[in-house]
Amino acid sequence: MELIDGKKIADTIKQEIAAEVAKMINQGKKQPHLAAILVGHDGGSETYVAHKVKACEQCGFKSTLIRYEDDVTEIELLNAISKLNNDNDVDGFIVQLPLPKHISEQKIIEAIDYRKDVDGFHPINVGRMSIGLPCFLSATPAGIIELLKRYNISTKGANCVVMGRSNIVGKPVATLMMQKGIDATVTVCHSATKNIKEICRNADIIIAALGSPGFVTEDMVKAGAVIIDVGTTRVASTLTKSGFKLRGDVDFENVAPKCSFITPVPGGVGPMTIVSLMRNTLIAAQKVNFD
Ligand code: GUN
């Protein structure tokens, strides 16, 4: 069994991006600039955004964090988005999800100029991805594909089971895995799927993105399978200063000995998600024309 070290790969890619930024600055171009809108004080969102801001520093990007309280109105957020859309210094921006219930996430996502949508959540980017056109790829799926490539994991003709059908992970990663050049045969499982254990036991690659800690157990995994764990549920822990730890969707301890490759949680997919966002911001700053 080989551990897929997402943190190490992410550090390498951040260095590659920083080298690109140094070249741009040498050519007299401006520093890439990522902005993030954070609403409220959800612990998970605070942590993710703090990691994104730190990654910007490591890549040589400028970053701007715009905060609102939970009672922000939809109109106020839409106005903030309009300002960022029109700010020539901002190359790309994200609105950290989830948002409070009184705000329509879809309306917010659709208000973002797709050319600055470095999360790849806008329907134009999602649509372009699904038909294989250049676009901003959603960060977690892009990070997973990059990990598979950098570990030379063969995907051609592989049976890939994606567990979960969210718009930000399950659906886009299933789309990417079946695309020409990646060439996996993809099955998507969700809460209404029958015989989930049997389906998983047939998988060469399992991508678990359910948000259900420890759901994937040893009896669901074929010997030699590749396991990508996207789960990051916060569970209480007396072992950490923060009082919680992150748990993946895979029963790591019992599943790992059976696999050929497996991602840990934390340190697997998470760091790659952030680095994919950095890559998208670099592309946005280089004003690559997708049209
Ligand atoms: N919430 C959980 N993951 C993400 C992400 O990749 N981007 C944004 N904007 N919010 C998230």
Coordinates of C-alpha atoms and ligand atoms in Angstrom, one line a residue:
M1 CA 0.0 0.0 0.0
E2 CA 1.3 3.5 -0.9
L3 CA 0.0 6.6 0.8
I4 CA -0.9 9.4 -1.6
D5 CA 0.8 12.4 -0.1
G6 CA -1.4 15.3 -1.2
K7 CA 0.5 17.8 1.0
K8 CA 3.8 17.0 -0.6
I9 CA 2.4 17.2 -4.2
A10 CA 0.6 20.4 -3.3
D11 CA 3.8 22.0 -1.9
T12 CA 5.6 21.1 -5.2
I13 CA 2.8 22.7 -7.3
K14 CA 2.8 25.8 -5.1
Q15 CA 6.5 26.2 -5.9
E16 CA 5.8 25.7 -9.6
I17 CA 3.2 28.4 -9.4
A18 CA 5.4 30.8 -7.4
A19 CA 8.1 30.3 -10.2
E20 CA 5.5 31.3 -12.8
V21 CA 4.5 34.3 -10.8
A22 CA 8.2 35.4 -10.5
K23 CA 8.5 35.2 -14.3
M24 CA 5.3 37.3 -14.7
I25 CA 6.6 40.0 -12.3
N26 CA 10.0 40.0 -14.2
Q27 CA 8.1 40.7 -17.4
G28 CA 6.5 43.7 -15.7
K29 CA 3.1 42.0 -15.3
K30 CA 1.0 42.6 -12.1
Q31 CA 0.8 40.2 -9.2
P32 CA -2.1 37.7 -9.5
H33 CA -4.9 38.7 -7.1
L34 CA -7.5 36.3 -5.6
A35 CA -10.4 37.7 -3.5
A36 CA -12.6 35.7 -1.2
I37 CA -16.0 36.5 0.3
L38 CA -16.6 34.9 3.7
V39 CA -20.1 35.1 5.3
G40 CA -20.5 34.4 9.0
H41 CA -18.1 32.5 11.3
D42 CA -18.6 28.8 10.5
G43 CA -15.5 27.0 11.8
G44 CA -14.9 24.9 8.7
S45 CA -15.3 27.9 6.3
E46 CA -13.0 30.0 8.5
T47 CA -10.3 27.3 8.3
Y48 CA -10.6 26.8 4.6
V49 CA -10.4 30.5 3.8
A50 CA -7.4 30.9 6.1
H51 CA -5.7 28.1 4.2
K52 CA -6.5 29.8 0.9
V53 CA -5.1 33.1 2.1
K54 CA -1.9 31.4 3.2
A55 CA -1.6 29.5 -0.1
C56 CA -1.9 32.9 -1.9
E57 CA 1.1 34.1 0.1
Q58 CA 3.1 31.0 -0.7
C59 CA 2.3 31.4 -4.5
G60 CA 3.2 35.1 -4.5
F61 CA -0.4 36.2 -5.1
K62 CA -2.1 39.2 -3.6
S63 CA -5.3 38.2 -1.6
T64 CA -8.2 40.1 -0.3
L65 CA -10.7 38.7 2.3
I66 CA -14.1 40.4 2.4
R67 CA -16.2 39.4 5.4
Y68 CA -19.9 39.8 6.1
E69 CA -21.9 38.8 9.1
D70 CA -24.6 36.0 8.9
D71 CA -27.3 38.7 8.5
V72 CA -25.9 40.1 5.3
T73 CA -28.7 40.4 2.6
E74 CA -28.6 38.8 -0.8
I75 CA -28.6 42.3 -2.4
E76 CA -25.5 43.3 -0.4
L77 CA -23.7 40.2 -1.5
L78 CA -24.8 40.7 -5.1
N79 CA -23.4 44.2 -4.9
A80 CA -20.1 43.0 -3.6
I81 CA -19.9 40.5 -6.4
S82 CA -20.7 43.2 -9.0
K83 CA -17.8 45.3 -7.6
L84 CA -15.4 42.4 -7.8
N85 CA -16.6 41.6 -11.4
N86 CA -15.7 45.1 -12.3
D87 CA -12.4 45.5 -10.4
N88 CA -9.6 45.2 -12.9
D89 CA -7.1 44.4 -10.2
V90 CA -9.0 41.2 -9.1
D91 CA -8.2 38.3 -11.4
G92 CA -10.5 35.8 -9.7
F93 CA -12.7 35.5 -6.6
I94 CA -14.7 32.9 -4.6
V95 CA -17.7 33.1 -2.3
Q96 CA -17.1 30.5 0.4
L97 CA -20.0 28.1 0.7
P98 CA -22.2 27.2 2.5
L99 CA -24.1 30.5 2.8
P100 CA -26.9 31.3 5.3
K101 CA -30.3 29.8 4.4
H102 CA -31.9 33.2 3.4
I103 CA -29.4 33.6 0.5
S104 CA -29.7 31.6 -2.7
E105 CA -26.3 30.0 -3.4
Q106 CA -27.3 29.5 -7.0
K107 CA -28.1 33.1 -7.5
I108 CA -24.8 34.1 -6.0
I109 CA -22.8 31.7 -8.1
E110 CA -24.5 32.8 -11.3
A111 CA -23.8 36.5 -10.5
I112 CA -20.0 35.8 -10.6
D113 CA -18.4 36.7 -14.0
Y114 CA -17.5 33.2 -15.3
R115 CA -14.1 34.6 -16.4
K116 CA -13.3 35.3 -12.7
D117 CA -15.1 32.1 -11.4
V118 CA -11.9 30.4 -10.2
D119 CA -14.0 27.9 -8.2
G120 CA -15.5 26.7 -11.5
F121 CA -19.0 26.7 -10.1
H122 CA -20.7 28.9 -12.7
P123 CA -23.0 27.0 -15.1
I124 CA -20.9 28.2 -18.0
N125 CA -17.7 26.6 -16.5
V126 CA -19.6 23.5 -15.5
G127 CA -21.1 23.2 -19.0
R128 CA -17.8 23.8 -20.7
M129 CA -16.2 21.2 -18.5
S130 CA -18.9 18.6 -19.3
I131 CA -18.2 18.9 -23.0
G132 CA -14.4 19.0 -22.6
L133 CA -13.8 22.7 -23.5
P134 CA -11.2 24.8 -21.7
C135 CA -12.7 26.3 -18.5
F136 CA -12.1 26.8 -14.8
L137 CA -12.3 23.3 -13.4
S138 CA -13.9 22.9 -10.0
A139 CA -11.0 22.7 -7.5
T140 CA -11.6 19.4 -5.7
P141 CA -12.2 17.3 -8.9
A142 CA -9.2 19.0 -10.6
G143 CA -7.0 18.2 -7.5
I144 CA -8.1 14.5 -7.6
I145 CA -7.2 14.2 -11.3
E146 CA -3.8 15.8 -10.6
L147 CA -3.1 13.4 -7.8
L148 CA -3.9 10.4 -10.0
K149 CA -1.6 11.7 -12.7
R150 CA 1.3 12.6 -10.4
Y151 CA 1.2 9.0 -8.9
N152 CA 1.0 7.5 -12.4
I153 CA -2.3 5.7 -11.5
S154 CA -3.7 4.1 -14.6
T155 CA -7.3 5.2 -15.3
K156 CA -7.8 3.9 -18.8
G157 CA -10.7 1.4 -18.7
A158 CA -10.6 1.4 -14.9
N159 CA -13.9 0.8 -13.1
C160 CA -14.3 4.0 -11.1
V161 CA -17.0 4.3 -8.4
V162 CA -17.9 7.8 -7.3
M163 CA -19.8 7.9 -4.0
G164 CA -21.8 11.1 -3.7
R165 CA -23.5 13.4 -6.3
S166 CA -22.9 16.9 -5.1
N167 CA -22.5 19.7 -7.6
I168 CA -19.0 20.6 -6.3
V169 CA -17.4 17.1 -6.1
G170 CA -19.4 14.0 -7.1
K171 CA -20.9 15.2 -10.4
P172 CA -17.9 17.0 -11.7
V173 CA -15.4 14.3 -10.7
A174 CA -17.6 11.7 -12.4
T175 CA -17.6 13.8 -15.6
L176 CA -13.9 14.3 -15.6
M177 CA -13.1 10.6 -14.9
M178 CA -15.1 9.5 -18.0
Q179 CA -13.5 12.1 -20.2
K180 CA -11.3 11.2 -23.2
G181 CA -7.7 10.8 -22.1
I182 CA -8.8 9.8 -18.6
D183 CA -11.1 7.0 -19.9
A184 CA -12.5 5.4 -16.8
T185 CA -15.8 3.6 -16.7
V186 CA -17.7 5.5 -14.1
T187 CA -20.5 4.5 -11.8
V188 CA -22.1 7.1 -9.5
C189 CA -23.6 5.9 -6.2
H190 CA -25.8 8.0 -3.9
S191 CA -28.3 7.6 -1.0
A192 CA -30.8 5.7 -3.1
T193 CA -28.3 3.3 -4.7
K194 CA -29.0 -0.4 -4.2
N195 CA -26.3 -2.9 -3.6
I196 CA -23.7 -0.3 -2.9
K197 CA -21.3 -2.8 -1.3
E198 CA -21.3 -5.0 -4.4
I199 CA -20.8 -2.0 -6.7
C200 CA -17.8 -0.8 -4.7
R201 CA -16.3 -4.3 -4.6
N202 CA -16.0 -4.2 -8.4
A203 CA -14.2 -0.8 -8.3
D204 CA -10.5 -0.3 -9.3
I205 CA -10.8 3.3 -8.1
I206 CA -13.2 4.5 -5.4
I207 CA -13.7 8.3 -4.9
A208 CA -15.7 8.8 -1.7
A209 CA -17.4 12.1 -1.4
L210 CA -20.4 11.5 0.9
G211 CA -19.6 13.4 4.1
S212 CA -20.3 10.3 6.1
P213 CA -17.3 9.4 8.3
G214 CA -16.0 5.9 8.0
F215 CA -18.7 4.8 5.5
V216 CA -16.4 2.9 3.2
T217 CA -15.4 -0.3 5.1
E218 CA -12.9 -3.0 4.3
D219 CA -15.6 -5.4 3.0
M220 CA -16.5 -2.9 0.3
V221 CA -13.0 -2.7 -1.2
K222 CA -11.4 -5.0 -3.7
A223 CA -7.8 -6.0 -3.0
G224 CA -5.4 -3.6 -4.8
A225 CA -8.0 -0.8 -5.3
V226 CA -7.2 2.9 -5.3
I227 CA -9.0 4.9 -2.7
I228 CA -9.5 8.7 -2.9
D229 CA -11.2 10.0 0.3
V230 CA -12.8 13.4 -0.1
G231 CA -14.6 13.4 3.3
T232 CA -13.7 16.1 5.8
T233 CA -16.2 15.8 8.6
R234 CA -15.3 17.5 11.9
V235 CA -15.7 15.1 14.8
A236 CA -15.1 15.9 18.5
S237 CA -11.6 14.8 19.7
T238 CA -9.9 15.1 23.1
L239 CA -6.5 14.7 21.3
T240 CA -6.4 18.1 19.6
K241 CA -6.1 21.6 20.9
S242 CA -9.1 22.7 18.7
G243 CA -11.3 20.0 20.3
F244 CA -12.1 18.3 16.9
K245 CA -10.4 16.4 14.2
L246 CA -11.2 15.7 10.5
R247 CA -12.5 12.3 9.6
G248 CA -12.8 11.0 6.1
D249 CA -15.5 8.9 4.5
V250 CA -13.2 5.8 4.6
D251 CA -12.4 3.5 7.5
F252 CA -8.8 4.2 6.9
E253 CA -7.3 1.8 9.5
N254 CA -9.0 -1.3 8.1
V255 CA -9.2 -0.3 4.4
A256 CA -5.6 0.9 3.9
P257 CA -3.9 -2.5 4.2
K258 CA -6.0 -3.8 1.3
C259 CA -5.4 -0.9 -1.2
S260 CA -2.7 -0.2 -3.7
F261 CA -3.0 3.6 -3.1
I262 CA -5.0 5.6 -0.6
T263 CA -5.3 9.3 0.4
P264 CA -5.1 10.1 4.1
V265 CA -7.4 12.6 5.8
P266 CA -6.1 15.2 6.4
G267 CA -3.2 15.6 4.0
G268 CA -4.7 13.9 0.9
V269 CA -7.3 15.6 -1.2
G270 CA -7.6 18.8 0.9
P271 CA -4.3 20.4 0.1
M272 CA -4.8 19.6 -3.6
T273 CA -8.2 21.4 -3.6
I274 CA -6.5 24.6 -2.5
V275 CA -3.7 24.3 -5.0
S276 CA -6.2 23.8 -7.8
L277 CA -7.8 27.1 -6.8
M278 CA -4.3 28.7 -6.9
R279 CA -3.8 27.2 -10.4
N280 CA -7.1 28.6 -11.6
T281 CA -6.2 32.1 -10.2
L282 CA -2.9 31.9 -12.1
I283 CA -4.7 31.1 -15.3
A284 CA -7.2 33.9 -14.6
A285 CA -4.3 36.3 -14.1
Q286 CA -2.7 35.2 -17.4
K287 CA -5.9 36.1 -19.1
V288 CA -6.0 32.9 -21.0
N289 CA -8.8 33.3 -23.5
F290 CA -11.3 30.4 -23.1
D291 CA -13.6 31.7 -25.9
Ligands
GUN1 N1 -17.1 25.0 0.5 C1 -16.6 23.8 0.5 N2 -15.8 23.6 -0.6 C2 -15.7 24.8 -1.2 C3 -15.0 25.2 -2.4 O1 -14.2 24.5 -3.0 N3 -15.3 26.5 -2.7 C4 -16.1 27.3 -2.1 N4 -16.3 28.6 -2.5 N5 -16.8 26.9 -1.0 C5 -16.6 25.7 -0.6

